[in-house]
PDB file of C-alpha atoms in Angstrom:
ATOM      1  CA  MET H   1      69.023  22.968  53.823  1.00  0.00           C
ATOM      2  CA  SER H   2      67.194  20.937  56.440  1.00  0.00           C
ATOM      3  CA  THR H   3      64.045  18.970  55.775  1.00  0.00           C
ATOM      4  CA  GLY H   4      62.277  21.402  58.101  1.00  0.00           C
ATOM      5  CA  THR H   5      61.930  23.802  55.162  1.00  0.00           C
ATOM      6  CA  ASP H   6      60.111  21.160  53.124  1.00  0.00           C
ATOM      7  CA  PRO H   7      56.302  21.161  53.504  1.00  0.00           C
ATOM      8  CA  LEU H   8      56.273  17.471  52.558  1.00  0.00           C
ATOM      9  CA  ALA H   9      58.580  16.428  55.409  1.00  0.00           C
ATOM     10  CA  PRO H  10      55.771  15.821  57.959  1.00  0.00           C
ATOM     11  CA  LEU H  11      54.159  13.331  55.576  1.00  0.00           C
ATOM     12  CA  ALA H  12      57.223  11.109  55.820  1.00  0.00           C
ATOM     13  CA  GLN H  13      56.596  10.698  59.562  1.00  0.00           C
ATOM     14  CA  LEU H  14      52.938   9.682  59.372  1.00  0.00           C
ATOM     15  CA  PRO H  15      52.125   6.248  60.837  1.00  0.00           C
ATOM     16  CA  GLY H  16      53.045   3.480  58.401  1.00  0.00           C
ATOM     17  CA  VAL H  17      54.889   5.741  55.963  1.00  0.00           C
ATOM     18  CA  PRO H  18      58.447   5.028  57.187  1.00  0.00           C
ATOM     19  CA  ASP H  19      57.726   1.305  56.825  1.00  0.00           C
ATOM     20  CA  ALA H  20      56.327   1.809  53.310  1.00  0.00           C
ATOM     21  CA  VAL H  21      59.400   3.831  52.343  1.00  0.00           C
ATOM     22  CA  ALA H  22      61.762   1.187  53.725  1.00  0.00           C
ATOM     23  CA  GLU H  23      59.944  -1.668  51.988  1.00  0.00           C
ATOM     24  CA  VAL H  24      60.067   0.149  48.652  1.00  0.00           C
ATOM     25  CA  ARG H  25      63.758   0.976  49.047  1.00  0.00           C
ATOM     26  CA  LYS H  26      64.564  -2.649  49.837  1.00  0.00           C
ATOM     27  CA  ALA H  27      62.582  -3.949  46.846  1.00  0.00           C
ATOM     28  CA  VAL H  28      64.100  -1.442  44.419  1.00  0.00           C
ATOM     29  CA  ASP H  29      67.644  -2.098  45.643  1.00  0.00           C
ATOM     30  CA  ARG H  30      67.135  -5.828  45.187  1.00  0.00           C
ATOM     31  CA  LEU H  31      65.976  -5.313  41.593  1.00  0.00           C
ATOM     32  CA  TYR H  32      68.920  -3.025  40.789  1.00  0.00           C
ATOM     33  CA  GLY H  33      71.228  -5.696  42.148  1.00  0.00           C
ATOM     34  CA  HIS H  34      69.915  -8.385  39.792  1.00  0.00           C
ATOM     35  CA  ARG H  35      72.714  -9.772  37.654  1.00  0.00           C
ATOM     36  CA  VAL H  36      70.757  -9.087  34.425  1.00  0.00           C
ATOM     37  CA  MET H  37      70.904  -5.362  35.218  1.00  0.00           C
ATOM     38  CA  ARG H  38      74.688  -5.430  34.757  1.00  0.00           C
ATOM     39  CA  ARG H  39      74.412  -6.335  31.084  1.00  0.00           C
ATOM     40  CA  ARG H  40      70.896  -5.610  29.850  1.00  0.00           C
ATOM     41  CA  ALA H  41      69.677  -2.629  31.843  1.00  0.00           C
ATOM     42  CA  ALA H  42      68.579  -0.726  28.719  1.00  0.00           C
ATOM     43  CA  GLU H  43      66.377  -3.639  27.667  1.00  0.00           C
ATOM     44  CA  VAL H  44      64.782  -3.798  31.116  1.00  0.00           C
ATOM     45  CA  THR H  45      64.104  -0.061  30.910  1.00  0.00           C
ATOM     46  CA  SER H  46      62.418  -0.436  27.514  1.00  0.00           C
ATOM     47  CA  GLU H  47      60.299  -3.335  28.697  1.00  0.00           C
ATOM     48  CA  SER H  48      59.320  -1.439  31.834  1.00  0.00           C
ATOM     49  CA  ALA H  49      58.179   1.518  29.724  1.00  0.00           C
ATOM     50  CA  LEU H  50      56.091  -0.745  27.496  1.00  0.00           C
ATOM     51  CA  ARG H  51      54.454  -2.578  30.385  1.00  0.00           C
ATOM     52  CA  GLY H  52      53.870   0.628  32.290  1.00  0.00           C
ATOM     53  CA  ALA H  53      52.242   2.245  29.261  1.00  0.00           C
ATOM     54  CA  ARG H  54      49.993  -0.771  28.719  1.00  0.00           C
ATOM     55  CA  ALA H  55      48.871  -0.662  32.349  1.00  0.00           C
ATOM     56  CA  SER H  56      48.315   3.101  32.331  1.00  0.00           C
ATOM     57  CA  ALA H  57      46.215   2.799  29.171  1.00  0.00           C
ATOM     58  CA  ALA H  58      44.181   0.030  30.818  1.00  0.00           C
ATOM     59  CA  LEU H  59      43.427   2.319  33.750  1.00  0.00           C
ATOM     60  CA  ALA H  60      42.403   4.989  31.224  1.00  0.00           C
ATOM     61  CA  GLY H  61      39.924   2.646  29.546  1.00  0.00           C
ATOM     62  CA  ALA H  62      41.930   0.606  26.993  1.00  0.00           C
ATOM     63  CA  ASP H  63      42.769  -2.733  28.601  1.00  0.00           C
ATOM     64  CA  TRP H  64      44.721  -4.457  25.829  1.00  0.00           C
ATOM     65  CA  PRO H  65      46.873  -7.562  26.242  1.00  0.00           C
ATOM     66  CA  LEU H  66      50.579  -6.812  26.319  1.00  0.00           C
ATOM     67  CA  GLU H  67      51.268  -8.737  23.128  1.00  0.00           C
ATOM     68  CA  GLU H  68      48.591  -6.763  21.287  1.00  0.00           C
ATOM     69  CA  VAL H  69      50.269  -3.517  22.342  1.00  0.00           C
ATOM     70  CA  ARG H  70      53.615  -4.921  21.255  1.00  0.00           C
ATOM     71  CA  ARG H  71      52.265  -6.063  17.876  1.00  0.00           C
ATOM     72  CA  ARG H  72      50.332  -2.960  16.839  1.00  0.00           C
ATOM     73  CA  SER H  73      51.818  -0.141  14.793  1.00  0.00           C
ATOM     74  CA  ASP H  74      48.680   1.938  14.111  1.00  0.00           C
ATOM     75  CA  PHE H  75      47.155   3.630  17.140  1.00  0.00           C
ATOM     76  CA  SER H  76      44.719   5.980  15.432  1.00  0.00           C
ATOM     77  CA  ALA H  77      41.787   3.791  14.405  1.00  0.00           C
ATOM     78  CA  ASP H  78      39.465   4.276  17.406  1.00  0.00           C
ATOM     79  CA  PRO H  79      39.353   5.806  20.902  1.00  0.00           C
ATOM     80  CA  GLU H  80      40.933   2.786  22.583  1.00  0.00           C
ATOM     81  CA  SER H  81      43.764   2.722  20.062  1.00  0.00           C
ATOM     82  CA  ARG H  82      44.369   6.417  20.586  1.00  0.00           C
ATOM     83  CA  THR H  83      44.471   5.938  24.363  1.00  0.00           C
ATOM     84  CA  VAL H  84      47.093   3.201  24.028  1.00  0.00           C
ATOM     85  CA  GLY H  85      49.053   5.323  21.548  1.00  0.00           C
ATOM     86  CA  ALA H  86      48.978   8.283  23.937  1.00  0.00           C
ATOM     87  CA  ALA H  87      50.324   6.171  26.793  1.00  0.00           C
ATOM     88  CA  LEU H  88      53.092   4.755  24.591  1.00  0.00           C
ATOM     89  CA  ARG H  89      54.187   8.174  23.310  1.00  0.00           C
ATOM     90  CA  ILE H  90      54.276   9.581  26.836  1.00  0.00           C
ATOM     91  CA  ALA H  91      56.223   6.588  28.160  1.00  0.00           C
ATOM     92  CA  ALA H  92      58.743   6.869  25.333  1.00  0.00           C
ATOM     93  CA  GLU H  93      59.528  10.527  26.028  1.00  0.00           C
ATOM     94  CA  ALA H  94      58.958  10.935  29.778  1.00  0.00           C
ATOM     95  CA  GLY H  95      62.466   9.881  30.749  1.00  0.00           C
ATOM     96  CA  GLN H  96      63.987  12.393  28.318  1.00  0.00           C
ATOM     97  CA  LEU H  97      62.255  15.343  29.997  1.00  0.00           C
ATOM     98  CA  LEU H  98      64.138  15.137  33.273  1.00  0.00           C
ATOM     99  CA  SER H  99      66.324  18.219  32.767  1.00  0.00           C
ATOM    100  CA  VAL H 100      63.282  20.351  31.920  1.00  0.00           C
ATOM    101  CA  TRP H 101      61.315  18.892  34.830  1.00  0.00           C
ATOM    102  CA  ARG H 102      63.929  20.124  37.300  1.00  0.00           C
ATOM    103  CA  HIS H 103      63.327  23.800  36.462  1.00  0.00           C
ATOM    104  CA  SER H 104      59.886  23.804  34.811  1.00  0.00           C
ATOM    105  CA  PRO H 105      57.533  20.946  35.763  1.00  0.00           C
ATOM    106  CA  LEU H 106      54.572  22.737  34.217  1.00  0.00           C
ATOM    107  CA  GLN H 107      56.319  22.826  30.850  1.00  0.00           C
ATOM    108  CA  VAL H 108      56.755  19.065  31.074  1.00  0.00           C
ATOM    109  CA  LEU H 109      53.092  18.535  31.949  1.00  0.00           C
ATOM    110  CA  ALA H 110      52.119  20.612  28.916  1.00  0.00           C
ATOM    111  CA  ARG H 111      54.449  18.526  26.750  1.00  0.00           C
ATOM    112  CA  LEU H 112      52.956  15.284  28.066  1.00  0.00           C
ATOM    113  CA  HIS H 113      49.466  16.485  27.206  1.00  0.00           C
ATOM    114  CA  LEU H 114      50.597  17.509  23.724  1.00  0.00           C
ATOM    115  CA  LEU H 115      52.074  14.035  23.236  1.00  0.00           C
ATOM    116  CA  ALA H 116      48.796  12.505  24.339  1.00  0.00           C
ATOM    117  CA  VAL H 117      46.392  14.470  22.147  1.00  0.00           C
ATOM    118  CA  GLY H 118      48.553  15.578  19.214  1.00  0.00           C
ATOM    119  CA  ASP H 119      49.163  19.103  17.997  1.00  0.00           C
ATOM    120  CA  ALA H 120      45.973  19.126  15.922  1.00  0.00           C
ATOM    121  CA  ASP H 121      43.938  19.488  19.128  1.00  0.00           C
ATOM    122  CA  ALA H 122      43.345  23.164  19.899  1.00  0.00           C
ATOM    123  CA  ALA H 123      43.526  22.405  23.638  1.00  0.00           C
ATOM    124  CA  ALA H 124      46.859  20.568  23.384  1.00  0.00           C
ATOM    125  CA  GLY H 125      49.233  21.451  26.191  1.00  0.00           C
ATOM    126  CA  ARG H 126      47.039  23.979  27.980  1.00  0.00           C
ATOM    127  CA  PRO H 127      45.127  23.551  31.250  1.00  0.00           C
ATOM    128  CA  ARG H 128      41.350  23.567  31.290  1.00  0.00           C
ATOM    129  CA  ARG H 129      39.660  26.926  31.010  1.00  0.00           C
ATOM    130  CA  ALA H 130      36.681  28.102  33.029  1.00  0.00           C
ATOM    131  CA  GLY H 131      33.653  25.974  32.204  1.00  0.00           C
ATOM    132  CA  GLU H 132      35.641  23.140  30.598  1.00  0.00           C
ATOM    133  CA  ALA H 133      35.132  19.706  32.122  1.00  0.00           C
ATOM    134  CA  ALA H 134      37.698  16.961  32.620  1.00  0.00           C
ATOM    135  CA  GLU H 135      37.225  13.418  31.387  1.00  0.00           C
ATOM    136  CA  GLU H 136      36.437  10.713  33.926  1.00  0.00           C
ATOM    137  CA  LEU H 137      39.538   9.308  35.613  1.00  0.00           C
ATOM    138  CA  PHE H 138      38.320   5.714  35.790  1.00  0.00           C
ATOM    139  CA  PRO H 139      36.207   4.925  32.713  1.00  0.00           C
ATOM    140  CA  LEU H 140      36.824   1.170  33.033  1.00  0.00           C
ATOM    141  CA  GLU H 141      36.503  -1.066  36.077  1.00  0.00           C
ATOM    142  CA  LEU H 142      39.565  -3.267  36.580  1.00  0.00           C
ATOM    143  CA  ASP H 143      39.439  -6.106  39.101  1.00  0.00           C
ATOM    144  CA  PRO H 144      42.540  -6.862  41.174  1.00  0.00           C
ATOM    145  CA  VAL H 145      44.610  -9.715  39.788  1.00  0.00           C
ATOM    146  CA  GLU H 146      44.489 -13.005  41.652  1.00  0.00           C
ATOM    147  CA  SER H 147      48.157 -12.899  42.658  1.00  0.00           C
ATOM    148  CA  VAL H 148      47.657  -9.657  44.608  1.00  0.00           C
ATOM    149  CA  GLU H 149      46.854  -9.813  48.295  1.00  0.00           C
ATOM    150  CA  ALA H 150      43.267  -8.738  48.922  1.00  0.00           C
ATOM    151  CA  ASP H 151      42.681  -5.146  49.963  1.00  0.00           C
ATOM    152  CA  PRO H 152      41.489  -5.173  53.607  1.00  0.00           C
ATOM    153  CA  ALA H 153      38.955  -2.484  52.699  1.00  0.00           C
ATOM    154  CA  ALA H 154      37.648  -4.350  49.640  1.00  0.00           C
ATOM    155  CA  GLY H 155      33.891  -4.452  49.625  1.00  0.00           C
ATOM    156  CA  ASP H 156      33.511  -1.178  51.502  1.00  0.00           C
ATOM    157  CA  PRO H 157      31.623   1.480  49.558  1.00  0.00           C
ATOM    158  CA  VAL H 158      33.867   3.755  47.514  1.00  0.00           C
ATOM    159  CA  ALA H 159      32.632   7.324  47.431  1.00  0.00           C
ATOM    160  CA  ALA H 160      32.393   9.039  44.067  1.00  0.00           C
ATOM    161  CA  LEU H 161      35.204  11.448  43.368  1.00  0.00           C
ATOM    162  CA  PRO H 162      34.279  15.115  43.697  1.00  0.00           C
ATOM    163  CA  PRO H 163      34.209  17.245  40.548  1.00  0.00           C
ATOM    164  CA  ALA H 164      37.531  18.601  39.354  1.00  0.00           C
ATOM    165  CA  PRO H 165      38.376  22.051  40.754  1.00  0.00           C
ATOM    166  CA  GLY H 166      37.771  25.151  38.670  1.00  0.00           C
ATOM    167  CA  ALA H 167      40.372  26.708  36.426  1.00  0.00           C
ATOM    168  CA  ASP H 168      41.532  29.357  38.906  1.00  0.00           C
ATOM    169  CA  GLU H 169      42.130  26.839  41.683  1.00  0.00           C
ATOM    170  CA  VAL H 170      43.890  24.514  39.261  1.00  0.00           C
ATOM    171  CA  ALA H 171      46.249  27.291  38.163  1.00  0.00           C
ATOM    172  CA  ALA H 172      47.059  28.277  41.740  1.00  0.00           C
ATOM    173  CA  ARG H 173      47.702  24.726  42.927  1.00  0.00           C
ATOM    174  CA  LEU H 174      49.775  23.839  39.861  1.00  0.00           C
ATOM    175  CA  ASP H 175      51.933  26.884  40.514  1.00  0.00           C
ATOM    176  CA  GLN H 176      52.365  25.841  44.149  1.00  0.00           C
ATOM    177  CA  LEU H 177      53.286  22.286  43.129  1.00  0.00           C
ATOM    178  CA  SER H 178      55.768  23.584  40.562  1.00  0.00           C
ATOM    179  CA  ARG H 179      57.436  25.885  43.099  1.00  0.00           C
ATOM    180  CA  LEU H 180      57.787  23.018  45.545  1.00  0.00           C
ATOM    181  CA  LEU H 181      59.389  20.730  42.951  1.00  0.00           C
ATOM    182  CA  VAL H 182      61.766  23.402  41.670  1.00  0.00           C
ATOM    183  CA  ALA H 183      62.823  24.169  45.245  1.00  0.00           C
ATOM    184  CA  ARG H 184      63.599  20.483  45.751  1.00  0.00           C
ATOM    185  CA  ALA H 185      65.678  20.454  42.566  1.00  0.00           C
ATOM    186  CA  GLU H 186      67.630  23.382  44.008  1.00  0.00           C
ATOM    187  CA  GLY H 187      68.435  21.404  47.138  1.00  0.00           C
ATOM    188  CA  GLN H 188      65.625  22.308  49.522  1.00  0.00           C
ATOM    189  CA  GLY H 189      63.893  19.493  51.393  1.00  0.00           C
ATOM    190  CA  VAL H 190      66.176  16.809  50.002  1.00  0.00           C
ATOM    191  CA  GLY H 191      65.573  14.514  52.985  1.00  0.00           C
ATOM    192  CA  THR H 192      61.943  13.760  52.123  1.00  0.00           C
ATOM    193  CA  PRO H 193      61.763  10.265  50.583  1.00  0.00           C
ATOM    194  CA  ALA H 194      61.131   9.878  46.867  1.00  0.00           C
ATOM    195  CA  LEU H 195      58.049   7.735  47.509  1.00  0.00           C
ATOM    196  CA  VAL H 196      56.421  10.582  49.435  1.00  0.00           C
ATOM    197  CA  VAL H 197      57.206  13.191  46.769  1.00  0.00           C
ATOM    198  CA  ALA H 198      56.031  10.950  43.918  1.00  0.00           C
ATOM    199  CA  SER H 199      52.831  10.091  45.788  1.00  0.00           C
ATOM    200  CA  VAL H 200      52.010  13.760  46.300  1.00  0.00           C
ATOM    201  CA  VAL H 201      52.659  14.686  42.660  1.00  0.00           C
ATOM    202  CA  HIS H 202      50.568  11.736  41.468  1.00  0.00           C
ATOM    203  CA  GLY H 203      47.720  12.477  43.879  1.00  0.00           C
ATOM    204  CA  GLU H 204      47.695  16.224  43.262  1.00  0.00           C
ATOM    205  CA  LEU H 205      47.489  15.827  39.486  1.00  0.00           C
ATOM    206  CA  LEU H 206      44.652  13.318  39.836  1.00  0.00           C
ATOM    207  CA  ALA H 207      42.890  15.708  42.205  1.00  0.00           C
ATOM    208  CA  LEU H 208      43.295  18.714  39.898  1.00  0.00           C
ATOM    209  CA  ARG H 209      42.702  16.977  36.565  1.00  0.00           C
ATOM    210  CA  PRO H 210      44.289  20.038  34.940  1.00  0.00           C
ATOM    211  CA  PHE H 211      43.578  19.055  31.325  1.00  0.00           C
ATOM    212  CA  ARG H 212      40.403  18.145  29.535  1.00  0.00           C
ATOM    213  CA  SER H 213      41.683  14.639  28.807  1.00  0.00           C
ATOM    214  CA  HIS H 214      44.403  12.082  29.636  1.00  0.00           C
ATOM    215  CA  ASN H 215      44.852  13.308  33.206  1.00  0.00           C
ATOM    216  CA  GLY H 216      45.365   9.833  34.638  1.00  0.00           C
ATOM    217  CA  VAL H 217      48.030   8.880  32.102  1.00  0.00           C
ATOM    218  CA  ILE H 218      49.813  12.196  32.675  1.00  0.00           C
ATOM    219  CA  ALA H 219      49.667  11.905  36.480  1.00  0.00           C
ATOM    220  CA  ARG H 220      51.145   8.417  36.355  1.00  0.00           C
ATOM    221  CA  ALA H 221      53.892   9.553  33.983  1.00  0.00           C
ATOM    222  CA  ALA H 222      54.704  12.464  36.295  1.00  0.00           C
ATOM    223  CA  GLN H 223      55.020  10.008  39.163  1.00  0.00           C
ATOM    224  CA  ARG H 224      57.541   8.031  37.119  1.00  0.00           C
ATOM    225  CA  ILE H 225      59.535  11.184  36.309  1.00  0.00           C
ATOM    226  CA  VAL H 226      59.680  12.061  40.012  1.00  0.00           C
ATOM    227  CA  LEU H 227      60.962   8.598  40.902  1.00  0.00           C
ATOM    228  CA  ILE H 228      63.759   9.097  38.360  1.00  0.00           C
ATOM    229  CA  ALA H 229      64.499  12.688  39.423  1.00  0.00           C
ATOM    230  CA  GLU H 230      64.571  11.818  43.123  1.00  0.00           C
ATOM    231  CA  GLY H 231      67.043   9.007  42.506  1.00  0.00           C
ATOM    232  CA  LEU H 232      64.929   6.073  43.671  1.00  0.00           C
ATOM    233  CA  ASP H 233      64.551   4.620  40.165  1.00  0.00           C
ATOM    234  CA  PRO H 234      67.167   6.381  38.007  1.00  0.00           C
ATOM    235  CA  LYS H 235      66.970   3.824  35.181  1.00  0.00           C
ATOM    236  CA  SER H 236      63.135   3.835  35.184  1.00  0.00           C
ATOM    237  CA  ILE H 237      62.758   0.079  35.601  1.00  0.00           C
ATOM    238  CA  CYS H 238      60.010   0.042  38.258  1.00  0.00           C
ATOM    239  CA  PRO H 239      56.630   0.407  36.492  1.00  0.00           C
ATOM    240  CA  ALA H 240      54.319   1.510  39.287  1.00  0.00           C
ATOM    241  CA  GLU H 241      51.533   1.726  36.688  1.00  0.00           C
ATOM    242  CA  VAL H 242      51.543  -2.075  36.523  1.00  0.00           C
ATOM    243  CA  GLY H 243      50.959  -2.249  40.254  1.00  0.00           C
ATOM    244  CA  LEU H 244      48.161   0.323  40.113  1.00  0.00           C
ATOM    245  CA  ALA H 245      46.386  -1.740  37.463  1.00  0.00           C
ATOM    246  CA  GLU H 246      46.956  -5.022  39.309  1.00  0.00           C
ATOM    247  CA  LEU H 247      45.450  -3.606  42.493  1.00  0.00           C
ATOM    248  CA  GLY H 248      42.278  -2.688  40.595  1.00  0.00           C
ATOM    249  CA  THR H 249      40.337   0.527  40.193  1.00  0.00           C
ATOM    250  CA  ASP H 250      38.338   0.191  43.449  1.00  0.00           C
ATOM    251  CA  ALA H 251      41.553   0.239  45.480  1.00  0.00           C
ATOM    252  CA  TYR H 252      42.831   3.162  43.382  1.00  0.00           C
ATOM    253  CA  ARG H 253      39.659   5.175  43.994  1.00  0.00           C
ATOM    254  CA  ARG H 254      39.619   4.360  47.695  1.00  0.00           C
ATOM    255  CA  ALA H 255      43.241   5.401  48.182  1.00  0.00           C
ATOM    256  CA  LEU H 256      42.752   8.565  46.137  1.00  0.00           C
ATOM    257  CA  ALA H 257      39.765   9.473  48.309  1.00  0.00           C
ATOM    258  CA  GLY H 258      42.175   9.431  51.248  1.00  0.00           C
ATOM    259  CA  TYR H 259      44.474  11.867  49.467  1.00  0.00           C
ATOM    260  CA  LEU H 260      41.554  14.131  48.599  1.00  0.00           C
ATOM    261  CA  ALA H 261      40.383  14.124  52.217  1.00  0.00           C
ATOM    262  CA  GLY H 262      43.770  15.498  53.229  1.00  0.00           C
ATOM    263  CA  THR H 263      43.653  13.946  56.703  1.00  0.00           C
ATOM    264  CA  PRO H 264      46.781  12.357  58.198  1.00  0.00           C
ATOM    265  CA  GLU H 265      45.121   8.953  57.939  1.00  0.00           C
ATOM    266  CA  GLY H 266      44.109   9.536  54.345  1.00  0.00           C
ATOM    267  CA  MET H 267      47.525  10.785  53.286  1.00  0.00           C
ATOM    268  CA  ALA H 268      49.275   7.896  55.021  1.00  0.00           C
ATOM    269  CA  ALA H 269      46.964   5.416  53.305  1.00  0.00           C
ATOM    270  CA  TRP H 270      47.633   7.009  49.895  1.00  0.00           C
ATOM    271  CA  ILE H 271      51.398   6.877  50.343  1.00  0.00           C
ATOM    272  CA  ALA H 272      51.260   3.281  51.577  1.00  0.00           C
ATOM    273  CA  TYR H 273      49.072   2.359  48.596  1.00  0.00           C
ATOM    274  CA  SER H 274      51.551   4.036  46.242  1.00  0.00           C
ATOM    275  CA  GLY H 275      54.359   2.049  47.823  1.00  0.00           C
ATOM    276  CA  ARG H 276      52.438  -1.174  47.362  1.00  0.00           C
ATOM    277  CA  ALA H 277      51.869  -0.390  43.678  1.00  0.00           C
ATOM    278  CA  LEU H 278      55.541   0.411  43.206  1.00  0.00           C
ATOM    279  CA  ARG H 279      56.581  -2.879  44.807  1.00  0.00           C
ATOM    280  CA  LEU H 280      54.293  -4.715  42.389  1.00  0.00           C
ATOM    281  CA  GLY H 281      56.012  -2.845  39.569  1.00  0.00           C
ATOM    282  CA  VAL H 282      59.325  -4.074  40.934  1.00  0.00           C
ATOM    283  CA  ARG H 283      57.911  -7.597  40.940  1.00  0.00           C
ATOM    284  CA  GLU H 284      57.002  -7.206  37.276  1.00  0.00           C
ATOM    285  CA  SER H 285      60.491  -6.110  36.269  1.00  0.00           C
ATOM    286  CA  THR H 286      62.059  -8.808  38.415  1.00  0.00           C
ATOM    287  CA  ALA H 287      60.069 -11.352  36.415  1.00  0.00           C
ATOM    288  CA  VAL H 288      61.375  -9.735  33.217  1.00  0.00           C
ATOM    289  CA  CYS H 289      64.953 -10.038  34.498  1.00  0.00           C
ATOM    290  CA  GLU H 290      64.400 -13.673  35.417  1.00  0.00           C
ATOM    291  CA  ALA H 291      63.022 -14.407  31.946  1.00  0.00           C
ATOM    292  CA  MET H 292      66.030 -12.692  30.361  1.00  0.00           C
ATOM    293  CA  GLN H 293      68.375 -14.701  32.533  1.00  0.00           C
ATOM    294  CA  ARG H 294      66.726 -17.941  31.386  1.00  0.00           C
ATOM    295  CA  GLY H 295      67.017 -16.860  27.762  1.00  0.00           C
ATOM    296  CA  MET H 296      63.270 -16.515  27.307  1.00  0.00           C
ATOM    297  CA  VAL H 297      63.420 -12.851  26.274  1.00  0.00           C
TER     298      VAL H 297
END
């Protein structure tokens, strides 16, 4: 079917979006062409999952050094440990849920939440009910890393995020998102770039905050699943979570505010921001490949 049937198609034509899509495609193709990927692709995938989980946990409030995450075996001692453990469990299983995602994205989201909180939690795997609040998305302020080009809007005030929608609106919008994704899996709207689709899924889940907890980690994992499902990153070696953390929480909030506004300018800025984060994730895995090639890993 033509892209005209896809409600996301107009987003791909917003100013700046075609350039963002092209830059991401070029960066990803270059990484997939690295000579290390011919022999050690599975190792790069594992390292990408670990680094992505560490970054996602940092954005959720547990900013641990990579080697500490690698060293630990017990992730139950305190809230930070449990946040890191949740991110690791989700990262380990997300890539295995692709077949379910294609016909039931909501089932996958429920599974991701169950992985995050454990089956002892009475709210595991179910969306928030009326009157239930969602945890804060950005409990920890992360500064951008020095190697990242400064955000042109840095220093501008960042508006507080609005409260999460109520349970009825969440249910309706999740159903709409699920229908859209299933239709894509069935061949509708296949021309819309993966970056655009992943950006919308990521932004919509952050906007809805459908669960009481771990919404950020789940939204970022869903973005990764979409990038695999849409064929941009089939081996899951591009940890966009790393880029999101490197850009800092102010830039994340500012870009998300654009998505929430729903204006063409805001949506274009969110997609461009998502592309920038993904390219930084590519940079991270490229560095891993270079270290492997030198025999350092």
